Coordinates of C-alpha atoms and ligand atoms in Angstrom, one line a residue:
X1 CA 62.6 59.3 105.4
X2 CA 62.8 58.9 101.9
X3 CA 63.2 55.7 100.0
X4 CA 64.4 56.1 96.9
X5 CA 66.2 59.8 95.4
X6 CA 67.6 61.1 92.0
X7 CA 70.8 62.6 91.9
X8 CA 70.1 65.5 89.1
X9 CA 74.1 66.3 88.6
X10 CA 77.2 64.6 87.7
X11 CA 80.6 64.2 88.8
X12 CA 82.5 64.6 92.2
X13 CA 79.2 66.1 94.0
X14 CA 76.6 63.5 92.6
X15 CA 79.3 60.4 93.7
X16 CA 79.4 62.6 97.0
X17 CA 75.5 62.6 97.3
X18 CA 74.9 58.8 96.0
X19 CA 77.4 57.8 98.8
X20 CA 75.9 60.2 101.7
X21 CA 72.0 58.3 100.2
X22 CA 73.7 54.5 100.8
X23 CA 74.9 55.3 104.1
X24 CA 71.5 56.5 104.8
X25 CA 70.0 53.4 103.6
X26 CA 68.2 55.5 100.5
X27 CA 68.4 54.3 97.3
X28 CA 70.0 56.3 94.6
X29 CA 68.9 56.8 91.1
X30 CA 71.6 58.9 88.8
X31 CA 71.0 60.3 85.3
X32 CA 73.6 60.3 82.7
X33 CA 75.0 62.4 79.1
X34 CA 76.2 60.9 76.5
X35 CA 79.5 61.2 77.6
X36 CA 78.9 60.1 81.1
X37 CA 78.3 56.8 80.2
X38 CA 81.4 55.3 82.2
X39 CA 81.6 57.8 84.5
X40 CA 81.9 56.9 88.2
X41 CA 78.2 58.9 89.5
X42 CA 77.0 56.5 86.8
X43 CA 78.2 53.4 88.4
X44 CA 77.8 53.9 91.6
X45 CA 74.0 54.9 91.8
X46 CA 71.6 52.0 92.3
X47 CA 70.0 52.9 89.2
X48 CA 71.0 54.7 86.3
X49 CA 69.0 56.7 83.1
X50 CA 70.4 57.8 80.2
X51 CA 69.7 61.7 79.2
X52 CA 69.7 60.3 75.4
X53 CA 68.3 62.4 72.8
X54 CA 70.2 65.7 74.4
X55 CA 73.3 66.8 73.6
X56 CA 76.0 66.3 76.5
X57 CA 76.1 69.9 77.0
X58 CA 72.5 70.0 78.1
X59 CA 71.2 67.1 79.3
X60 CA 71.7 68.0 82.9
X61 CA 69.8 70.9 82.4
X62 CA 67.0 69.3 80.7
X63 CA 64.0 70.1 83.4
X64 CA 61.3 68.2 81.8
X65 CA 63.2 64.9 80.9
X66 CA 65.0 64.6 84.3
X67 CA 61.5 65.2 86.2
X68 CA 60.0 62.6 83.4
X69 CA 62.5 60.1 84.5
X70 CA 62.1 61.2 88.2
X71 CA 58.6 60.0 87.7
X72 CA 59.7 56.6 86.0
X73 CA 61.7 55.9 88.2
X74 CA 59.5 56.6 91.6
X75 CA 61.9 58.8 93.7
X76 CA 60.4 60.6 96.3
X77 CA 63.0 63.3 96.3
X78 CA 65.4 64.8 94.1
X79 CA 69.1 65.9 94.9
X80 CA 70.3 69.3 92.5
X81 CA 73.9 69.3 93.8
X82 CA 75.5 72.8 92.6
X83 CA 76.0 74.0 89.0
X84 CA 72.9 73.2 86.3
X85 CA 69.4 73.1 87.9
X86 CA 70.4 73.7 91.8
X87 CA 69.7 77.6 91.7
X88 CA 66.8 77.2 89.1
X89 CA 63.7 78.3 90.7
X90 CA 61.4 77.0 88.4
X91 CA 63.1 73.7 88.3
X92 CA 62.4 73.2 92.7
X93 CA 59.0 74.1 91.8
X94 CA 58.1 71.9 88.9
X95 CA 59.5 69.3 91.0
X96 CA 57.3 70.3 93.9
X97 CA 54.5 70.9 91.4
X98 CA 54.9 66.3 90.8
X99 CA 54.7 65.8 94.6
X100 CA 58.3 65.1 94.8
X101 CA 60.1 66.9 97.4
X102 CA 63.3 69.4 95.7
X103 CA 66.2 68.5 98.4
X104 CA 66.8 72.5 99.2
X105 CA 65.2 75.9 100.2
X106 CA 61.7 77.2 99.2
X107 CA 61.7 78.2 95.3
X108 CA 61.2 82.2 96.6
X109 CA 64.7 81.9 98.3
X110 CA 66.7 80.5 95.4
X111 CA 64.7 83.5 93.0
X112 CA 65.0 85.8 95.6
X113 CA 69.0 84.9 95.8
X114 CA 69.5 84.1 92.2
X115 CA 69.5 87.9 91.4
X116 CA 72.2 89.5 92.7
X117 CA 71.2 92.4 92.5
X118 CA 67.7 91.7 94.3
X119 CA 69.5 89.8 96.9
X120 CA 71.3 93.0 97.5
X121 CA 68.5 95.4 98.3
X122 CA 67.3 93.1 100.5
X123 CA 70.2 93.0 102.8
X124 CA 70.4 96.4 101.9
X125 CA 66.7 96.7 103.8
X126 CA 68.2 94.3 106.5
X127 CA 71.0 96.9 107.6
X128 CA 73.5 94.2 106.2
X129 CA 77.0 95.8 105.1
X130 CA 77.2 95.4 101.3
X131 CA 80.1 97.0 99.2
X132 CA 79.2 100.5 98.2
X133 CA 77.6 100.4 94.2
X134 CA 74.8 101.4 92.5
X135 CA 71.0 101.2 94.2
X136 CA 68.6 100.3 91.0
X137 CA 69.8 98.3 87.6
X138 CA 72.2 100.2 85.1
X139 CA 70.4 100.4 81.5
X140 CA 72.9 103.0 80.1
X141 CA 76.5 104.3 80.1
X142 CA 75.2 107.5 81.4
X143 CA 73.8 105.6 84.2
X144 CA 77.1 103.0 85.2
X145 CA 79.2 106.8 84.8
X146 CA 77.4 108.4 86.9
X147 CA 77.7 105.8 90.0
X148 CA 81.9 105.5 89.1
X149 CA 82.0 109.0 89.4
X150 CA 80.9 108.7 93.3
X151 CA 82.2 105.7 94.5
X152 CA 85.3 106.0 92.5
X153 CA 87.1 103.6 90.2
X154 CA 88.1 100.6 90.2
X155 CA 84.6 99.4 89.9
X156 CA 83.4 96.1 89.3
X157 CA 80.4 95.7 86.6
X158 CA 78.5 92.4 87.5
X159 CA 75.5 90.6 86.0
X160 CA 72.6 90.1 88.3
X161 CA 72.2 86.7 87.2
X162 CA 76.1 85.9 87.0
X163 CA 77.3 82.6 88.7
X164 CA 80.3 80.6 88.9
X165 CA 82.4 83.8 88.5
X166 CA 81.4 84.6 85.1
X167 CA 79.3 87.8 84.1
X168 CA 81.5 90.5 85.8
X169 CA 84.5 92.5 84.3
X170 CA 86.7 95.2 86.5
X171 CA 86.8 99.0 84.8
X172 CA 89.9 101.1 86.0
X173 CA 88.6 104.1 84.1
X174 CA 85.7 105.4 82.0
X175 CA 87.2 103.8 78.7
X176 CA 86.8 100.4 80.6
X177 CA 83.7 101.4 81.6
X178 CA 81.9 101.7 78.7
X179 CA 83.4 98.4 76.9
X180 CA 82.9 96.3 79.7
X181 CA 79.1 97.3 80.2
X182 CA 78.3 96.2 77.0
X183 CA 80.2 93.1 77.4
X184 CA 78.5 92.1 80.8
X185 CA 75.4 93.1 79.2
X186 CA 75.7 91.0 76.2
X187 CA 77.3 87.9 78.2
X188 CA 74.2 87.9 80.4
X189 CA 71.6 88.0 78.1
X190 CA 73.1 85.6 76.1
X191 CA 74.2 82.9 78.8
X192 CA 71.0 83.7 81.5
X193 CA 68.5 85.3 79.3
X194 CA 68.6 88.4 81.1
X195 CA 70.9 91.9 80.6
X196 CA 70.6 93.3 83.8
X197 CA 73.7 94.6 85.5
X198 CA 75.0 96.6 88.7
X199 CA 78.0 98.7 89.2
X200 CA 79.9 97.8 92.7
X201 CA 83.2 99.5 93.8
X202 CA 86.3 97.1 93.1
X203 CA 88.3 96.2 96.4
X204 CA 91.5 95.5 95.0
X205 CA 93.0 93.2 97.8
X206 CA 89.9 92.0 99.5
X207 CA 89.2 88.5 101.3
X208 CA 86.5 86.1 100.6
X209 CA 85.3 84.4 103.5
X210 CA 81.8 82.8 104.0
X211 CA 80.0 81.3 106.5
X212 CA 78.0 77.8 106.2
X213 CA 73.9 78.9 107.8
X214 CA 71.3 75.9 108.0
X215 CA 68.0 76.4 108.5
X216 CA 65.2 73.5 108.7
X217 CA 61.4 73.4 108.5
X218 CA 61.1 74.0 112.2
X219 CA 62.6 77.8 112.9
X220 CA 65.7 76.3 114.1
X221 CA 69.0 78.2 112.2
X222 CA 72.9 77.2 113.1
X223 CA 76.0 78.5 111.3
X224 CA 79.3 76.1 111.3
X225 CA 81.5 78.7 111.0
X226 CA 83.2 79.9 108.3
X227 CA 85.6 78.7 105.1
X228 CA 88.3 81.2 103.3
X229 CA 88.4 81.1 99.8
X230 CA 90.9 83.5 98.9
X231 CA 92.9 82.0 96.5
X232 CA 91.1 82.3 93.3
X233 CA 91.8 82.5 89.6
X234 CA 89.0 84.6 87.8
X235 CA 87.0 85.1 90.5
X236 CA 86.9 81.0 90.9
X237 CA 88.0 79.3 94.0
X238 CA 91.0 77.2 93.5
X239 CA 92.1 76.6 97.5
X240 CA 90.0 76.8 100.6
X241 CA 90.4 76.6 104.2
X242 CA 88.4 76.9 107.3
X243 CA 88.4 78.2 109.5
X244 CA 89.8 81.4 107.8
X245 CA 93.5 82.0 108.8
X246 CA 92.5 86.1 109.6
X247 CA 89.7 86.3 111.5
X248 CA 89.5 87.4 115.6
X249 CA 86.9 85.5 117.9
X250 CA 85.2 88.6 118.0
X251 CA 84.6 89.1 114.0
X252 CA 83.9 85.1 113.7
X253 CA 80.9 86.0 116.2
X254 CA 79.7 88.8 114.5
X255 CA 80.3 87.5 111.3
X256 CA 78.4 84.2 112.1
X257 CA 75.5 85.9 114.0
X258 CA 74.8 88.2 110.9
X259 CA 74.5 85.2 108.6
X260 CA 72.3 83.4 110.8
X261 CA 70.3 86.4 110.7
X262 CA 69.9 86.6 107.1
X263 CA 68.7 83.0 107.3
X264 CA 66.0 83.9 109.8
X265 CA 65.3 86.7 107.9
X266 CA 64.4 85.1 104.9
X267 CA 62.9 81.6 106.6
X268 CA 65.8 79.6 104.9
X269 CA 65.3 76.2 105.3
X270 CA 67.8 74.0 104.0
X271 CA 71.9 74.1 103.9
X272 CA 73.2 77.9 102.6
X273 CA 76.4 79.6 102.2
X274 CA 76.3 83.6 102.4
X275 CA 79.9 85.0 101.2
X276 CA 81.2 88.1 102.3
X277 CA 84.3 90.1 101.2
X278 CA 86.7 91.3 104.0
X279 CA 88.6 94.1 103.2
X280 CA 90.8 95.9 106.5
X281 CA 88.4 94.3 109.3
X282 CA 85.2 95.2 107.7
X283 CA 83.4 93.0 105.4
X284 CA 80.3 93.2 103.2
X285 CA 77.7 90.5 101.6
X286 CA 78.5 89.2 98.4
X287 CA 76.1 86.6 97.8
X288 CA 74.2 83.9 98.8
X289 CA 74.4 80.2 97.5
X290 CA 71.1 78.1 98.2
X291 CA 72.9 75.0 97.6
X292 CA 75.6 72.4 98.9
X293 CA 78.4 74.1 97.9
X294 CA 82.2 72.8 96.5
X295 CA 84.1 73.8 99.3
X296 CA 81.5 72.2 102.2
X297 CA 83.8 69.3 102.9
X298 CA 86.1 71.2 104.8
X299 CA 83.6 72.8 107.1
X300 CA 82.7 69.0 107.8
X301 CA 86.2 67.8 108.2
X302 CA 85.9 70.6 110.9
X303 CA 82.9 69.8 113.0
X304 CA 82.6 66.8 112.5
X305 CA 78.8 67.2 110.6
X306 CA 78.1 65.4 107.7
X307 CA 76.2 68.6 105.1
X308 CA 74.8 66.3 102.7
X309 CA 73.3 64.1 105.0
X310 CA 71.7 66.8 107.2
X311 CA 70.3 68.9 104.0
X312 CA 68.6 65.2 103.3
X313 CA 67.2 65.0 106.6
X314 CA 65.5 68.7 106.4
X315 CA 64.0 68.3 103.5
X316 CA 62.9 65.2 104.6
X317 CA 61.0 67.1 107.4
X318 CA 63.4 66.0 110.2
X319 CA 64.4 68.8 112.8
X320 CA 68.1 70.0 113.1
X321 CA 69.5 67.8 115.5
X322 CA 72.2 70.2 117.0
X323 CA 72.2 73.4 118.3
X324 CA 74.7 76.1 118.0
X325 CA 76.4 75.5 121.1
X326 CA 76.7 72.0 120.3
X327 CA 78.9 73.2 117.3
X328 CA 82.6 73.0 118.2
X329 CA 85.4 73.7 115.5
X330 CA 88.2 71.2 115.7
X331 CA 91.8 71.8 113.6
X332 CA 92.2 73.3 110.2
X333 CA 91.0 72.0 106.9
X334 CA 92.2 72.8 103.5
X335 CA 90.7 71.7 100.0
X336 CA 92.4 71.8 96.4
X337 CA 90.3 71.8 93.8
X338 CA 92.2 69.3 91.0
X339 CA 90.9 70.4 87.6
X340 CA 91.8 68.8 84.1
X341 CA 93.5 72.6 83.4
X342 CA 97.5 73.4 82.2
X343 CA 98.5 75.8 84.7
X344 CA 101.2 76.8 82.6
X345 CA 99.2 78.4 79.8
X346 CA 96.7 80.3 81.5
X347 CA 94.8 77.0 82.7
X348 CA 93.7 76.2 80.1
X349 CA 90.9 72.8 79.7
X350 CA 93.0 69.9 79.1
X351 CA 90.5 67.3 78.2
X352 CA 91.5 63.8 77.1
X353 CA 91.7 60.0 78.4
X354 CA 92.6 59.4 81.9
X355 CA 95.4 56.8 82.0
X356 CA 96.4 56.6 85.4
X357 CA 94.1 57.7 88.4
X358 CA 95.4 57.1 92.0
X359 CA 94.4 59.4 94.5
X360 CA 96.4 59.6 98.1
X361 CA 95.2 58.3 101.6
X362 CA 96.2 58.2 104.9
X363 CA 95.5 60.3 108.4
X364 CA 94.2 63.3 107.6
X365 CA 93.4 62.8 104.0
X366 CA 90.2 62.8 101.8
X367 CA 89.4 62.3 98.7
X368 CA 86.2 63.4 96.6
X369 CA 86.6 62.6 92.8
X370 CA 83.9 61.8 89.9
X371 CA 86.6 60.1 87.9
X372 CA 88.9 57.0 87.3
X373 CA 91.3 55.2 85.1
X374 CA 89.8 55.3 81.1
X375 CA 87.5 57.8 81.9
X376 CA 87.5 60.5 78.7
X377 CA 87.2 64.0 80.1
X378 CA 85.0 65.9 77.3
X379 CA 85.2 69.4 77.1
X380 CA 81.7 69.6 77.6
X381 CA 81.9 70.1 81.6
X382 CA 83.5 71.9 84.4
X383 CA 86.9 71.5 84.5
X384 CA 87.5 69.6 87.7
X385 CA 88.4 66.2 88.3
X386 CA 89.0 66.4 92.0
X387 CA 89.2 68.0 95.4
X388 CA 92.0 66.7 97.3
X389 CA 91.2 67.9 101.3
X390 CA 93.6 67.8 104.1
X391 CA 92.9 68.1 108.1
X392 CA 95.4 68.9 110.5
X393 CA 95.4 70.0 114.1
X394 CA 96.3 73.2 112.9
X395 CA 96.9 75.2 109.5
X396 CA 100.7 74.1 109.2
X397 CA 100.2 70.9 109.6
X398 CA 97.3 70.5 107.4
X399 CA 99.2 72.5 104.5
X400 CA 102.6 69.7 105.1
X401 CA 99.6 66.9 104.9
X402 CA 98.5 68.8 101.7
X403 CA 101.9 69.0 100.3
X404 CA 102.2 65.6 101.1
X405 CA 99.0 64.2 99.5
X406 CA 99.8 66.2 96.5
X407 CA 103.1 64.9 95.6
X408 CA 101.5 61.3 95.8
X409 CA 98.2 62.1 93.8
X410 CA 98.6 60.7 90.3
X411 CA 96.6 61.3 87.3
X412 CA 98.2 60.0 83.8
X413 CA 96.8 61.6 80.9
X414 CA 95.3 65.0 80.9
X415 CA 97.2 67.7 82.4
X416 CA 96.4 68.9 86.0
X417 CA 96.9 72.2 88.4
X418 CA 98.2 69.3 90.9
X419 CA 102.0 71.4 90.1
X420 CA 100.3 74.6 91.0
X421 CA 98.3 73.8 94.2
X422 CA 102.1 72.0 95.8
X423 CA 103.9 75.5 94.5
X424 CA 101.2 77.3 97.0
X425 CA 101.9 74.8 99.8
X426 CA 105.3 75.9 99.9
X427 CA 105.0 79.8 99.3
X428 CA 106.0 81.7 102.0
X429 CA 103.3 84.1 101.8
X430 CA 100.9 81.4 101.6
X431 CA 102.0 79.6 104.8
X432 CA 102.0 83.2 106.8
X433 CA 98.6 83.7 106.4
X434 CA 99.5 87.2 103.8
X435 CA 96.9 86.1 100.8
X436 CA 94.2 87.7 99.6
X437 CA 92.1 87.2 96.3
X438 CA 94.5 88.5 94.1
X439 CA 97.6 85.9 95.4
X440 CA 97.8 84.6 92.4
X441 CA 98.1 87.6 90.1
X442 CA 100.6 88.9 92.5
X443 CA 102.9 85.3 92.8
X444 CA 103.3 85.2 89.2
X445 CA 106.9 83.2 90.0
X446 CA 104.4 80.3 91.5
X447 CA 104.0 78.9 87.5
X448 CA 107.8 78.9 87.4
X449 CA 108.5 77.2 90.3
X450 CA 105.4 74.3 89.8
X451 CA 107.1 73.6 86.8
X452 CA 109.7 71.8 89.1
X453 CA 107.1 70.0 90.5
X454 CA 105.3 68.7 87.1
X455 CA 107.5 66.0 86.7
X456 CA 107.8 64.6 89.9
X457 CA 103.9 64.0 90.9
X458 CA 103.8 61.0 88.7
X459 CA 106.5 59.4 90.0
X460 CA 106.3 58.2 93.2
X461 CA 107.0 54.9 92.1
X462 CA 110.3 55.4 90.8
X463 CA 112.6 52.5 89.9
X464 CA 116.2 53.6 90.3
X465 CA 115.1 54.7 94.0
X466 CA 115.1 50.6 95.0
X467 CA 118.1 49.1 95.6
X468 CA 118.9 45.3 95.1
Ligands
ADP1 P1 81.2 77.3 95.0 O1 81.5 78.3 96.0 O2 80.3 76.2 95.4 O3 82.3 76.9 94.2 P2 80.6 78.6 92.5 O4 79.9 79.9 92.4 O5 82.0 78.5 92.2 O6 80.3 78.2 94.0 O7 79.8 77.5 91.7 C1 79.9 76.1 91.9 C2 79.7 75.4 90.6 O8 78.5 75.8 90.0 C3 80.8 75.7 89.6 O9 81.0 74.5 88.9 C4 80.2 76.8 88.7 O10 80.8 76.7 87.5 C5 78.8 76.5 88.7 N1 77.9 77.7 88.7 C6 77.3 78.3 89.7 N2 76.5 79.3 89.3 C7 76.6 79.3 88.0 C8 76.0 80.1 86.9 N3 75.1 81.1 87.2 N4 76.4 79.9 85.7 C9 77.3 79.0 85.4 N5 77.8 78.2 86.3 C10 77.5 78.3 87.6
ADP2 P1 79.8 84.4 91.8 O1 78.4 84.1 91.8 O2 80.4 84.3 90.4 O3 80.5 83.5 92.7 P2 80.4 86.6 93.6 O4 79.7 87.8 93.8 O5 80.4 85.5 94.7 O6 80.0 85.9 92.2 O7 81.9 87.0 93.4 C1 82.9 86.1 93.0 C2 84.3 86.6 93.3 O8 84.5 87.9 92.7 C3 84.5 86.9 94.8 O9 84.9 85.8 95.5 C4 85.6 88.0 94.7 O10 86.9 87.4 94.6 C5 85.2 88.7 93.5 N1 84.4 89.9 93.8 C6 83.1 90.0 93.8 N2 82.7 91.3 94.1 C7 83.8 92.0 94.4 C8 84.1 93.4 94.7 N3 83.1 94.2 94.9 N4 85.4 93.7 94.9 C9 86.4 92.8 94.7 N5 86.2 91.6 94.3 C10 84.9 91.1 94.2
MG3 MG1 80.2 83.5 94.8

């Protein structure tokens, strides 16, 4: 096993990875911006570097200082999390390239994956499902018309190297068409460096819903099922659940075989997610993410497998220790994500000092947070704080255990979608299961009735409720 690791990411994730290494008796080594100087990953890592010399905005994604103080620091392995270097092919192999081991799937996988649009024709060659669009990269108007004209608008113009729901814009005709190609293309060259772009037909009311594959060094490949992540807000995940509230036995099976498939297909070896769409009891592959993943908490609160620790152990050369009949789901799990955002004008980033920072416990409840009282959010990061998860023995009682953590979370200072998230745990539509990807676009009354709810989640400990 490894002795000592470096945690190349910040926040929630890299305090969620330093704490997976301690319990594995690994020592942890984080790195740290400007800004992150008194931020919780810093303290809680066995040792810490500073980034200095970058600006905060890059120093995460600063390949040859982080393996320089990888080196320095004698780690043996080194933990990308999600976001910045973690689907950066040349980054797993320059850190191979050292002799230190990249905590995550060959560097052919995460290139192979990283384009979209490669991905795509391969699962295309597979027999996978994928959502009907165009077959080679669109370098012209001409081109992206042409496709529209067959499959029919909406369609949905994406960026092969797109991530993190950026790089994609939805045309409803050809005017649309035409502006949003060049915006795509021009996004995407400037933000990855590279203009290509596909044209996809738009499902207007789809489901996303993916299922967690691991593979290890050994030919050994188990799904855990799968998480919904239908509630979004452009294209971003804002609530999860697993296992997802729509599928039958039958479509879980299939659903879960075809992934595992995909990761025998391409020799994955490491921890995965492949996201599909569901749209009227088909669904289609989206994409694949070769990396621990936000949302992979509630798949643990679910079968009881820790995903950090086991994507430690694999690349660490260990075999899988369980097989997929040794994989039982157990209850319902849901995850907010908690972001520094005003829901009330279009979410806005709502940086500033944290004041007050309490997050909720009890049965059922789990925390994972990269921040704490007088920590100064910067504008220079992702937007959350937080994700708040909740596990019931079923999905109603894990969204009242939701509700309930919610309206005892607080966080003082910046402004937070905490009002938001407790408006869905209430919706009626929400609680019977009728979502779908564009919930919040059609439940535009949800930012009224949070507002009823902004003033009370600081309050719990209210005064004039104790009586002499
Ligand atoms: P997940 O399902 O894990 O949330 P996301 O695609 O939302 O997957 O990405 C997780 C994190 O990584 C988010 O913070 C997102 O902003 C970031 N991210 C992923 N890929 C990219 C990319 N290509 N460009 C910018 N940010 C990205
Ligand atoms: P990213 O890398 O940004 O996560 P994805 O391909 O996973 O990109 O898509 C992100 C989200 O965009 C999906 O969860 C879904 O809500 C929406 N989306 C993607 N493709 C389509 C499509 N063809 N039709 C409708 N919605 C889509
Ligand atoms: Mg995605």
């Amino acid at each position: 096993m490894f002795k000592r690791v470096l945690v190349a990411n910040r926040g929630e994730i890299a305090v969620r990875i330093i704490n997976a290494l301690r319990e594995m008796g690994i020592e942890s080594v984080a790195i740290y911006s400007d800004a992150d100087r008194y931020a919780v990953h810093t303290s809680s890592a066995d040792y810490a570097y500073a980034l200095n010399g970058n600006t905060s905005l890059e120093a995460y994604s600063n390949i040859e200082k982080i393996i320089r103080i990888a080196k320095a620091a004698g780690v043996d392995a080194i933990h990308p999390g999600y976001g910045f270097l973690s689907e950066r092919a040349k980054f797993a192999e320059a850190v191979e390239a050292e002799g230190i081991k990249f905590i995550g799937p060959k560097s052919e996988i995460i290139r192979l994956m990283g384009d979209k649009f490669e991905a795509r024709r391969f699962m295309l060659s597979l027999g996978v499902p994928v959502v009907r669009g165009s077959n080679s990269i669109i370098t012209n108007f001409e081109e992206a018309k042409e496709i529209a004209d067959i499959i029919g608008y909406p369609v949905l113009i994406k960026a092969a190297a797109g991530g993190g729901g950026m790089g994609m814009k939805i045309a409803y005709s050809e005017e649309e068409l035409k502006k949003g190609l060049e915006a795509v293309q021009k996004k995407a060259l400037a933000d990855y460096g590279d203009s290509s772009v596909f044209v996809e037909k738009y499902i207007e009311r789809p489901r996303h819903i993916e299922v967690q594959v691991i593979g290890d060094n050994y030919g050994n490949y188990v799904h855990l099922g799968e998480r919904e992540c239908s509630i979004q807000r452009r294209h971003q995940k804002v609530i999860e659940e697993a296992p997802s509230s729509i599928l039958t036995d039958e479509l879980r099976k299939k659903m879960g075989d075809l992934a595992v498939g995909i990761a025998k297909a391409v020799g994955y070896n490491s921890v995965g997610t492949i996201e599909f769409i569901y749209d009227n009891g088909e669904f289609y592959f989206l994409e694949m993410n070769t990396r621990i993943q936000v949302e992979h908490t509630i798949t643990e609160m679910i079968t009881g497998i820790d995903i950090v620790k086991t994507q430690i152990e694999i690349a660490a050369g260990l075999p899988l220790r369980f097989k997929q009949e040794d994989i039982k789901l157990n209850g319902h799990a849901i995850e907010c994500r908690i972001c520094a955002e005003d829901p009330f004008s279009s979410f806005m980033p709502s940086p500033g000092k944290i004041i007050e920072f309490r997050p909720p416990g009890g049965f059922g409840i789990r925390n994972e947070s990269g921040v704490t009282a007088g920590y100064e959010i910067s504008t220079y990061y992702d937007s959350m704080l937080a994700k708040l998860i909740a596990w019931g023995n079923d999905r109603a009682e894990a969204i009242a255990r939701m509700r309930r953590a919610l309206q005892q979370y607080v966080i003082e200072g910046p402004k937070t979608t905490i009002p938001l998230l407790w408006a869905i745990m209430d919706n009626e539509d929400f609680k019977s299961k009728n979502i779908s990807t564009k919930f919040l676009e059609e439940h535009k009354e949800l930012f009224e009735e949070a507002k009823k709810f902004a003033d009370q989640t600081t309050t719990l400990v209210n005064l004039s409720k104790i009586k002499e």
